[in-house]
Coordinates of C-alpha atoms and ligand atoms in Angstrom, one line a residue:
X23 CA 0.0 0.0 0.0
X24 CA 0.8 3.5 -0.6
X25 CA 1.2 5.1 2.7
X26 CA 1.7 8.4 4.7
X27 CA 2.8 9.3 8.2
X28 CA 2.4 12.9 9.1
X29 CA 4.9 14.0 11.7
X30 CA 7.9 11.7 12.0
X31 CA 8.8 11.6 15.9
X32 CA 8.9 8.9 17.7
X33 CA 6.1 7.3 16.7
X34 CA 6.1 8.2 13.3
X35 CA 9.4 7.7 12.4
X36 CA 8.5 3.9 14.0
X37 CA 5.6 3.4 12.3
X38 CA 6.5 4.4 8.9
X39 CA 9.9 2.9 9.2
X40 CA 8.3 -0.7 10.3
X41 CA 5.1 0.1 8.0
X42 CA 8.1 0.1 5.4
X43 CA 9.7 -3.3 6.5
X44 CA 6.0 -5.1 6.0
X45 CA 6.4 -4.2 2.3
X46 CA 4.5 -1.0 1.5
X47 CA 5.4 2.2 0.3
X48 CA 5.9 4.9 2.7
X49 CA 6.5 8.8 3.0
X50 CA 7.2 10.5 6.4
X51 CA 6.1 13.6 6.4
X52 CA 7.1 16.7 9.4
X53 CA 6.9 20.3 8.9
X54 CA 10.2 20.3 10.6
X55 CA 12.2 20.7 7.7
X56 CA 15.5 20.3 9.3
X57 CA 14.5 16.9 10.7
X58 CA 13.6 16.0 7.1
X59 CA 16.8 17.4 5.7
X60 CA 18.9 15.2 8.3
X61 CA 16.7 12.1 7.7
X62 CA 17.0 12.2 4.0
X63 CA 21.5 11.7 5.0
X64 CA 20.2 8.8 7.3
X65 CA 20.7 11.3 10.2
X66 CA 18.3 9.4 12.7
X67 CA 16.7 12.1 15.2
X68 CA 16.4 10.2 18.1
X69 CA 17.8 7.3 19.7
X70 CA 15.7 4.0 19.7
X71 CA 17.7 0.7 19.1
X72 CA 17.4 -0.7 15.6
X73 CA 15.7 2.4 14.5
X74 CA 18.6 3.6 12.5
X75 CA 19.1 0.2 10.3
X76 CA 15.3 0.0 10.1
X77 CA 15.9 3.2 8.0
X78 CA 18.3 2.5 6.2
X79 CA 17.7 -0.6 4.9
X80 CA 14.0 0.4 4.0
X81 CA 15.7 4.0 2.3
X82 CA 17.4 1.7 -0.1
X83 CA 15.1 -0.5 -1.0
X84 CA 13.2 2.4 -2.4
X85 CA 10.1 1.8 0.2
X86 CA 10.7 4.8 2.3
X87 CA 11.4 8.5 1.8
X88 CA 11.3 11.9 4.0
X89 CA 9.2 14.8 2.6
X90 CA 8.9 18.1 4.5
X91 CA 5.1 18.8 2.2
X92 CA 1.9 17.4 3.2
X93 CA 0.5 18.1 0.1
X94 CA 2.9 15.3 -1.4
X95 CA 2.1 12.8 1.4
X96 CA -1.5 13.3 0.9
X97 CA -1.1 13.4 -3.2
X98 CA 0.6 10.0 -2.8
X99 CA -0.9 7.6 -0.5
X100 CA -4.0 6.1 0.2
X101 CA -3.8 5.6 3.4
X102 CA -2.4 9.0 5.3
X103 CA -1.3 8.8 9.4
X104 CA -1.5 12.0 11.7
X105 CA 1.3 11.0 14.0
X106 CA 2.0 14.4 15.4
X107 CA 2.1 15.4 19.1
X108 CA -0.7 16.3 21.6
X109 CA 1.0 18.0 24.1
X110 CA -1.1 19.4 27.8
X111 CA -2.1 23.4 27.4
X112 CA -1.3 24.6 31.1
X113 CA -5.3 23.7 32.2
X114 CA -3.9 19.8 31.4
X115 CA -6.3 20.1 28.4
X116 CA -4.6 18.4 25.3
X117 CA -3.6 20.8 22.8
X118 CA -5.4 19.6 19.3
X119 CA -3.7 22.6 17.1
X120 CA -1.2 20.6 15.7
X121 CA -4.0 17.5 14.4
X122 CA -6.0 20.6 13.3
X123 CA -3.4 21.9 11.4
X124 CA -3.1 18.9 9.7
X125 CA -6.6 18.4 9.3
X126 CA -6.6 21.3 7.3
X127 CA -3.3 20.9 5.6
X128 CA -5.0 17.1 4.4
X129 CA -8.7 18.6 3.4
X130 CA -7.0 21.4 1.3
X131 CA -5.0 18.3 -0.9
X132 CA -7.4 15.8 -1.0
X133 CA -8.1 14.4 -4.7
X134 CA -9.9 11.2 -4.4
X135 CA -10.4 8.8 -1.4
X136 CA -8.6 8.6 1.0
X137 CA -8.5 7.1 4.7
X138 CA -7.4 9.4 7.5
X139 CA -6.3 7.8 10.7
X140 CA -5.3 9.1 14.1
X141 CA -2.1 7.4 15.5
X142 CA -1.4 10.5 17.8
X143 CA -2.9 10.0 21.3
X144 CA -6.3 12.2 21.5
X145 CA -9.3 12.3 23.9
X146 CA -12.3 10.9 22.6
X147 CA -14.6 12.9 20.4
X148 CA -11.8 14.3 18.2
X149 CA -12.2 11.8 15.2
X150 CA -15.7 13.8 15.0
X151 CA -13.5 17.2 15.0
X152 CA -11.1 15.6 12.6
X153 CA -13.8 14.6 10.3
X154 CA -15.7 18.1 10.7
X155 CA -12.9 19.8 10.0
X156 CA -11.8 18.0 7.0
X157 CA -15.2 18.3 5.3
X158 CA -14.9 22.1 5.9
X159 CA -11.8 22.7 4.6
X160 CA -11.8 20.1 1.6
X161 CA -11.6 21.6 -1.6
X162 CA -13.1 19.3 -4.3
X163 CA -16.0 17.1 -3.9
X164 CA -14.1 13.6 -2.7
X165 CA -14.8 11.0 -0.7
X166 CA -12.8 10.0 2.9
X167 CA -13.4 8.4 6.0
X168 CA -11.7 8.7 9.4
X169 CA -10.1 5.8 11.4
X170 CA -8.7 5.8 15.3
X171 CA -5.8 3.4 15.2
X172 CA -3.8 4.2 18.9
X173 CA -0.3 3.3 19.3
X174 CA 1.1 1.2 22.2
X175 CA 4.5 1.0 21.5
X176 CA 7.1 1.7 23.9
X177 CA 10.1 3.9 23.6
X178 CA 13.1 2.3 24.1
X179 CA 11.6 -0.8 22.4
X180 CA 9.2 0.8 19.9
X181 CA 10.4 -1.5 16.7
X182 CA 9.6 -5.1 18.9
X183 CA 6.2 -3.1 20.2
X184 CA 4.7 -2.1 16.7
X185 CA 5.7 -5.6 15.1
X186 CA 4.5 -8.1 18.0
X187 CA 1.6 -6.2 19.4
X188 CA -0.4 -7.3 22.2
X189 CA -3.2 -6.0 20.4
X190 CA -4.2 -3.9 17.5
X191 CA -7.0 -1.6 18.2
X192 CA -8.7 -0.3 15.1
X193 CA -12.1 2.1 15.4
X194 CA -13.8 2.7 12.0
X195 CA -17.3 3.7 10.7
X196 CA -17.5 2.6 7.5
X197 CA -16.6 -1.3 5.8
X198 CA -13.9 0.3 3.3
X199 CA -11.9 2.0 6.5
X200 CA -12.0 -1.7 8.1
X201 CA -10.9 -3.7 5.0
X202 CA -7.9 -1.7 4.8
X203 CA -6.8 -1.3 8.4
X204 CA -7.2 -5.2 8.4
X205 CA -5.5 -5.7 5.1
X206 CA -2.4 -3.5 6.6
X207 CA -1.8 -4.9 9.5
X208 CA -2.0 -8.5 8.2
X209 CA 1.5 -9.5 8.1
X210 CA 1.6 -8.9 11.9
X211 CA -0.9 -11.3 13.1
X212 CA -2.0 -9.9 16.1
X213 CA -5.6 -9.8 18.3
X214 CA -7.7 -7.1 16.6
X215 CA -9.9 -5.2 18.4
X216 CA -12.0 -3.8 15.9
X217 CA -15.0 -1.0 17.4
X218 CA -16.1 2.5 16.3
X219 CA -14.1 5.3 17.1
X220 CA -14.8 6.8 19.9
X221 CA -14.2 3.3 21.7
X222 CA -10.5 3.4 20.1
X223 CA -9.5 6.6 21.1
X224 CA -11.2 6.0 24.8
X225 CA -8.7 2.4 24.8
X226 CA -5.2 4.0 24.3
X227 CA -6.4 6.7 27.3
X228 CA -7.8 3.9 29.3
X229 CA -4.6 1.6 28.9
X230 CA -2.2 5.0 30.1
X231 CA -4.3 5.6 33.1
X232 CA -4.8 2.4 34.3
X233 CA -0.9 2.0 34.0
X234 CA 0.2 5.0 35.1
X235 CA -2.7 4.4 38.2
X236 CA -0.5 0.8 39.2
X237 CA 2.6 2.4 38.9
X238 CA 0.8 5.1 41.9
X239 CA -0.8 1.8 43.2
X240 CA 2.5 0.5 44.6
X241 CA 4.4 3.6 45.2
X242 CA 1.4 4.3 47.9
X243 CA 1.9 0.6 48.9
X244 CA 6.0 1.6 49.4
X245 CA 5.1 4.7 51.6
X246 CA 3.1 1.9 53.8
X247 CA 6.1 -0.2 53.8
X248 CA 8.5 1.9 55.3
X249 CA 6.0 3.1 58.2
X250 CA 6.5 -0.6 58.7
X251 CA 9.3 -2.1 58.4
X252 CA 8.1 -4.0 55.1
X253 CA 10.0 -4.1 52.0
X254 CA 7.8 -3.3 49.0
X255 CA 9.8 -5.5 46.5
X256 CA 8.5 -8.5 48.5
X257 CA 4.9 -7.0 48.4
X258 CA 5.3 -6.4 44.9
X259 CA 6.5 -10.3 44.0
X260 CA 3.6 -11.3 45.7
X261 CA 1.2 -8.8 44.4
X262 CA 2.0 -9.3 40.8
X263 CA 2.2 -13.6 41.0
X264 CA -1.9 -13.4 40.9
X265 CA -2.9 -13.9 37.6
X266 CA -5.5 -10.9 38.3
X267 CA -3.1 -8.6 38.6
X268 CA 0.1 -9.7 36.8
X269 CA 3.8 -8.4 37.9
X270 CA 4.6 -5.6 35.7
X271 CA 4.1 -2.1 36.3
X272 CA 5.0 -2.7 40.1
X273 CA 7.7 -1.4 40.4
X274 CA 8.0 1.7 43.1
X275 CA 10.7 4.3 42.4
X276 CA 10.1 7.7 41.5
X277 CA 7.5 7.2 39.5
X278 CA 5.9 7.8 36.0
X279 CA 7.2 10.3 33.4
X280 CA 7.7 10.9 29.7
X281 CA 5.8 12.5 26.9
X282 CA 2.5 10.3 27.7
X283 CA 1.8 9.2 30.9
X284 CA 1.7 12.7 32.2
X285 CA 0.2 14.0 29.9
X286 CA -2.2 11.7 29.1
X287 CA -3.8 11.4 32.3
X288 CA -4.0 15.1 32.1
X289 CA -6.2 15.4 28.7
X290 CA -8.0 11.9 30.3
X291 CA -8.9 14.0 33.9
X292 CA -9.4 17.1 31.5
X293 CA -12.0 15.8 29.1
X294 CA -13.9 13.8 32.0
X295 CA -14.7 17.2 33.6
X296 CA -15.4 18.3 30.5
X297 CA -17.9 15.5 29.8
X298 CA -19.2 16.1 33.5
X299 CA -17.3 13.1 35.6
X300 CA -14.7 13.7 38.6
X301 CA -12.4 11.0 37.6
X302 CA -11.1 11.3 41.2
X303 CA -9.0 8.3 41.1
X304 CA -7.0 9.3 38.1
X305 CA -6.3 12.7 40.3
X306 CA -5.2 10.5 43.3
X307 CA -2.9 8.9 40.6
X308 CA -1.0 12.0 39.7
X309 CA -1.1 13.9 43.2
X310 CA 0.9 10.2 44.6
X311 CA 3.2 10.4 41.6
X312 CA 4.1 14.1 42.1
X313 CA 4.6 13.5 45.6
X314 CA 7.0 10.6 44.9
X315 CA 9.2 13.0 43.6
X316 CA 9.0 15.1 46.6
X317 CA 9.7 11.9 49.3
X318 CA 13.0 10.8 47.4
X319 CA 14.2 14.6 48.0
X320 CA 13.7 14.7 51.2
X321 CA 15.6 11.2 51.4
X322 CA 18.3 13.0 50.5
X323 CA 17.4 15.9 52.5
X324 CA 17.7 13.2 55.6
X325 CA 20.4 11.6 54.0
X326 CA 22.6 14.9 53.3
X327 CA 21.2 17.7 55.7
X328 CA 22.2 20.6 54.2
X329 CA 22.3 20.6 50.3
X330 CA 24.0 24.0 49.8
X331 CA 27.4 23.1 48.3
X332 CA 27.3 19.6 48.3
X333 CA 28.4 17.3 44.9
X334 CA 25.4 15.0 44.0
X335 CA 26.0 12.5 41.4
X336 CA 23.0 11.3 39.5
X337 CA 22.6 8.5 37.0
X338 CA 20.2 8.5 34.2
X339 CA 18.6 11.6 32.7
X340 CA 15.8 10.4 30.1
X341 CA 12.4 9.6 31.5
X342 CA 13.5 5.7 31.4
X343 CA 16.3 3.4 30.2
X344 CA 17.2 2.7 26.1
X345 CA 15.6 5.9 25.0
X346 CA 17.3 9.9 24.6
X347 CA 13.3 11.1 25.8
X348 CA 13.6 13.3 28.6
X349 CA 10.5 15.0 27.9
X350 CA 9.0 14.9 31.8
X351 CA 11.9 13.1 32.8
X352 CA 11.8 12.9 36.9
X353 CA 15.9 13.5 36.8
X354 CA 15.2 17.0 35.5
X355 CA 12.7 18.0 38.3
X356 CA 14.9 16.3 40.7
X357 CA 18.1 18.3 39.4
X358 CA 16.5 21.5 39.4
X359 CA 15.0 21.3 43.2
X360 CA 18.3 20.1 44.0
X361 CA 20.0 23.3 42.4
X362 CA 17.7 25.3 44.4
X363 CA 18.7 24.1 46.9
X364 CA 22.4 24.9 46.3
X365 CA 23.6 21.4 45.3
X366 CA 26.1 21.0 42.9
X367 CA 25.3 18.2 40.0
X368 CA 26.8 15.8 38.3
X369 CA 25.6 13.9 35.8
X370 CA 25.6 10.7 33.0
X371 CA 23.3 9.2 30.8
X372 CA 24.0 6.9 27.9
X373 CA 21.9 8.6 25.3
X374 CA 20.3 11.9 26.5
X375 CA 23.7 14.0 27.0
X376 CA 23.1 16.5 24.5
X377 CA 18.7 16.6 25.3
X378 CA 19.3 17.1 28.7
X379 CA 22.2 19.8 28.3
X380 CA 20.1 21.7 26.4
X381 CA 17.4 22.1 29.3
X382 CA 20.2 22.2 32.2
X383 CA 22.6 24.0 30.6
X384 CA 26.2 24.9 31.8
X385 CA 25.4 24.7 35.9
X386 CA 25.2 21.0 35.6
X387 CA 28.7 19.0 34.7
X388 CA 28.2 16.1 32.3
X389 CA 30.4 13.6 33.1
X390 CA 31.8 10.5 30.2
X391 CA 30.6 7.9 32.3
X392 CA 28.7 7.0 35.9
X393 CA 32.7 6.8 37.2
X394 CA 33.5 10.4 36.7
X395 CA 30.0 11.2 38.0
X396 CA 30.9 9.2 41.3
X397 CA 34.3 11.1 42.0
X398 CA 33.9 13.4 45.0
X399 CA 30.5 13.3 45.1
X400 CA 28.7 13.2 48.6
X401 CA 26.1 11.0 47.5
X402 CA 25.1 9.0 44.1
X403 CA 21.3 9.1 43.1
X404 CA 20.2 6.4 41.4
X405 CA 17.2 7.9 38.9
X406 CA 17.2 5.6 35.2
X407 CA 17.7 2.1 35.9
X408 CA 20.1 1.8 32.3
X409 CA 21.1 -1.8 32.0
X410 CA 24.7 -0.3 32.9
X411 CA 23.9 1.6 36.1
X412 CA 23.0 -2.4 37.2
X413 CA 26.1 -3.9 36.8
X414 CA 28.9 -0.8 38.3
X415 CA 32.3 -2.0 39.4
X416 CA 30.8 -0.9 43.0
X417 CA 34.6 -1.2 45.0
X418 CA 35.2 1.5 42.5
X419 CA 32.5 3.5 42.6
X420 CA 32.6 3.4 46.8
X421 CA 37.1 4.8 46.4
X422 CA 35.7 7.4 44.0
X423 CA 32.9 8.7 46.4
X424 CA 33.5 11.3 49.2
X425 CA 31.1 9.0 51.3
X426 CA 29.0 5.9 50.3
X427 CA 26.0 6.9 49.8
X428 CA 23.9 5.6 47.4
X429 CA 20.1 6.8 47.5
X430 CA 18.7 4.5 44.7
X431 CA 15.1 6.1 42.9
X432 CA 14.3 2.4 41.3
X433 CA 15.5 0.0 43.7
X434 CA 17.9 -2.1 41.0
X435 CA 20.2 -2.6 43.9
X436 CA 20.4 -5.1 46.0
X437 CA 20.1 -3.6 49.8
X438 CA 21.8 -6.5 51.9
X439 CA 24.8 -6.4 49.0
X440 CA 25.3 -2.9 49.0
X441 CA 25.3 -2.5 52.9
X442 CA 28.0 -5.7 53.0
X443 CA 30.3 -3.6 50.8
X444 CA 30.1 -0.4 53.2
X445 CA 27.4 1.4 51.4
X446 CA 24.7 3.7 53.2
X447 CA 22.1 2.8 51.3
X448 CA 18.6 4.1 50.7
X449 CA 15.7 2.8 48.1
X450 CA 12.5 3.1 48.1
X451 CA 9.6 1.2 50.3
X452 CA 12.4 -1.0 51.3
X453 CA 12.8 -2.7 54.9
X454 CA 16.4 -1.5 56.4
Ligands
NAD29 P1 7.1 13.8 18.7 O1 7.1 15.2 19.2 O2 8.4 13.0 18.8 O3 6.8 13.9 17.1 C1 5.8 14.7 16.6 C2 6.2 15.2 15.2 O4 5.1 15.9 14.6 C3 7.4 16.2 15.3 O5 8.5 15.8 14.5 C4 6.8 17.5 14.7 O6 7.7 18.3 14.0 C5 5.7 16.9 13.8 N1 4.6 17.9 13.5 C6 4.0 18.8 14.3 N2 3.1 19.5 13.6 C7 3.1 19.1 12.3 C8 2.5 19.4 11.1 N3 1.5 20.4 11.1 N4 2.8 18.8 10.0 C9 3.8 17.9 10.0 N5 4.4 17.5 11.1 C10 4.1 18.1 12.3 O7 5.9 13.1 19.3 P2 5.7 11.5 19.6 O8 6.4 11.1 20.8 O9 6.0 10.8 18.3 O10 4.1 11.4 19.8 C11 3.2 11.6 18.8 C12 1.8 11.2 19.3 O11 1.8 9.8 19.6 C13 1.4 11.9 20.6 O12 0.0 12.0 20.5 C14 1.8 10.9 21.6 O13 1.0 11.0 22.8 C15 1.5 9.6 20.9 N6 2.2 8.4 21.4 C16 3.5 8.5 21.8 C17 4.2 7.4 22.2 C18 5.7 7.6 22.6 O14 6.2 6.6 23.3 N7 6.3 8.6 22.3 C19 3.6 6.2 22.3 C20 2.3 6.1 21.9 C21 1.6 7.2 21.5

C-alpha cells in the first residue's frame, strides 16, 4: 500500500519505518524541515535501538522516503497517518492545534479517497473534529473516512512493540476504512480489536491511566512499607504472581514520566470534567506520583542535611532506560529542586547527554561515564535504571565517592549487597 505518516517523531518515524519493512510504500512527512533534511543523509533524530538500520535498509530499497510537504504525502498515498504530538495546554487540556493543522493541511490536498487515521494520542470525540474539519476545509467534492488506530508502543523498544503487538486496536465507521486497516496490519498477526471510534481513542487513554494508576498503586503501597518495616519489592512479587493482577508495572521508584503518561492522564482527567465526571482516582494517581518525587528529595534531604554546596551525582537523565526522551523526565525536576537548593550536579546518561544539556545547561557537569559522575561526590542518586547503572564496578564506585552513599530512585540494587560492601544505602519502600 501506498502510505503516509504525518509527523515523524517517535512514533512516526517507528511506524512508517516498520510500515516500510512489511512491504509497503511509505513517505514521512514533518513540517520540521531540518528533521527532514537530516533524515533524507540517514541522520536518525532520536535514539531508539534498531531504528537507525530500520531506516536505512528500508531508504534503499526504495520503500521509504522523507518529505517536508503534506501536500505530497496526501497526493501520494492512500492511506495518510496523523502522527503528530498532543501535548497538555497549562489547564492539562490536550492541545489539538497541531491534528487541526493537519486536518486542514489534508482537506486542502485531498483528490480522491482517502482514509485518514489518528495514530497520535487524542481524547475521545476528536475523530468527529477531525472529520468536521476535513469536510470544511476540503476543496473538491471527494470522498474519505476517518479511522482511530492508537499506538502502544514503547520507547526504548518501539520496533519489537509495533511488530509483535499485544493488540491492534482499530475504530472505523464505515466497511472500506476496516478492509484496509485489516489488510495492513495483516503481516503482523496480532488480536484485533475492531470498534467505532470513539471506543479506540477512549482504549489508548484507558490503557495509560490504568498503568500509570499501578505504577501510583505500589508507590502508595512503598510509603506503607516503610511506616513498617516491610519491603515493598516482597509485596510487589507477591502482588503481581496473581494472575488478576500480573507483575509488571509494580515497580516503586520515583514514578511515572515521559511524553504520555503525564500527559495523558491530564487530557483523560481534563476531558472527563469536561464530559461532566470527577475522575477522582485518576487525580489521586498523579497527586501520589508528584509526591513521589517530593519523598525521594527529602531522602536526600535526611540523607545529606544541608544541600548548599554539596556534589550530587545522578545516573540516568531520560524519562526511562534505552531511549534519549527526557520530555518529563523525573531526573530534571529532581536536578533543578536540587540546584535550588544549592547542590552541585553531576551527571551521566547513555543517550540523552546533549537533550538534557540543552534544558540544564552549563550549571550541571556532564560527566563520560557514571565513574567520573561518582568522583567526589557526597552521595550517588540512582534515577534511570540503564542496563549499565546495574552492573557498576561498585569497590570503585565506593574509592571514588567522598562517602558511600547511594540513594537509589528504582530500587535495581540489592540492599543487603550494598550494605556488606560499606554502602549507606537508601531505596525506596524497602525494609532496612
Ligand atoms: P514527537 O514530538 O516526537 O513527534 C511529533 C512530530 O510531529 C514532530 O516531529 C513535529 O515536528 C511533527 N509535526 C507537528 N506538527 C506538524 C504538522 N503540522 N505537519 C507535519 N508534522 C508536524 O511526538 P511522539 O512522541 O512521536 O508522539 C506523537 C503522538 O503519539 C502523541 O500524541 C503521543 O501521545 C502519541 N504516542 C507517543 C508514544 C511515545 O512513546 N512517544 C507512544 C504512543 C503514542
Amino acid at each position: 500500500m501506498n502510505i503516509s505518516i504525518i509527523g515523524s517523531g517517535y512514533v512516526g518515524l517507528v511506524t512508517g519505518s516498520c510500515f516500510a519493512e512489511l512491504g509497503n510504500r511509505v513517505i514521512c512527512a514533518d513540517n520540521d524541515s531540518k528533521k527532514i533534511e537530516g533524515l533524507k543523509k540517514g541522520i536518525i533524530p532520536i535514539y531508539e535501538p534498531g531504528l537507525k538500520e530500520l531506516v536505512m535498509s528500508n531508504m534503499k530499497k526504495k520503500r521509504l522516503r522523507f518529505s517536508s510537504s503534506v501536500k505530497e504525502a496526501v497526493l501520494e498515498s492512500e492511506v495518510i497517518f496523523i502522527a503528530v504530538g498532543t501535548p497538555s495546554l497549562e489547564n492539562g487540556e490536550a492541545d489539538l492545534t497541531y491534528i487541526e493543522n493537519v486536518a486542514r493541511n489534508i482537506a486542502q490536498n485531498l483528490n480522491g479517497y482517502r482514509l485518514i487515521v489518528e495514530k497520535s494520542t487524542v481524547p475521545v470525540e476528536t475523530g468527529k473534529w477531525v472529520k468536521q474539519t476535513i469536510a470544511t476545509y476540503i476543496k473538491r467534492k471527494v470522498k474519505f473516512d476517518i479511522a482511530s488506530n492508537p499506538e502502544f508502543l514503547r520507547e526504548g523498544q518501539a520496533i519489537s512493540d509495533f511488530m509483535h503487538p499485544d493488540r491492534i486496536v482499530i475504530g472505523v465507521e464505515s466497511k472500506a476504512a476496516r478492509d484496509i486497516l485489516v489488510n495492513l496490519y495483516s503481516p503482523l498477526k496480532a488480536p484485533l480489536v475492531i470498534t467505532d471510534i470513539k471506543s479506540a481513542e477512549l482504549i489508548k487513554h484507558a490503557s495509560n491511566s490504568f498503568l500509570a494508576t499501578k505504577i501510583s498503586f505500589i508507590n502508595a503501597i512503598s510509603r506503607i512499607c516503610e511506616k513498617v518495616g516491610a519491603d515493598v519489592v516482597e509485596v510487589a512479587v507477591g502482588l503481581g504472581l496473581d494472575k488478576r493482577i500480573g507483575p509488571s508495572f509494580l515497580n516503586a521508584g520515583l514514578g511515572y514520566g515521559g511524553s504520555c503518561f503525564p500527559k495523558d492522564l491530564d487530557a483523560f482527567v481534563t476531558i472527563s470534567e469536561k464530559l461532566g465526571y470527577d475522575f477522582g482516582l485518576l487525580k489521586a494517581a498523579r497527586q501520589i506520583n508528584q509526591e513521589q518525587k517530593a519523598f525521594f528529595l527529602s531522602k536526600i534531604r535526611d540523607a545529606l542535611w544541608i544541600l548548599k554546596d554539596k556534589n550530587v551525582g545522578v545516573l540516568g537523565l531520560s524519562f526511562k532506560p534505552n531511549t534519549d526522551d527526557i520530555r518529563n523526565a523525573p531526573a530534571i525536576e529532581i536536578i533543578q529542586a536540587l540546584q535550588i537548593e544549592g547542590a552541585k550536579i553531576k551527571a551521566y546518561d547513555p543517550s540523552s547527554m546533549d537533550k538534557a544539556k540543552a534544558v540544564l545547561g552549563k550549571k550541571v557537569k556532564f560527566c563520560k561515564d557514571a565513574y567520573e559522575v561518582c568522583r567526589d561526590s557526597d552521595c550517588l542518586l540512582l534515577v534511570t535504571e540503564w542496563d549499565e547503572f546495574k552492573e557498576l564496578d561498585f569497590l570503585r564506585v565506593k574509592k571514588l565517592l567522598k562517602r558511600p552513599l547511594v540513594i537509589d530512585g528504582r530500587n535495581i540494587y540489592d540492599h543487603k549487597r550494598m550494605e556488606k560492601l560499606g554502602f549507606s544505602y537508601v531505596g525506596i519502600g524497602r525494609r532496612r
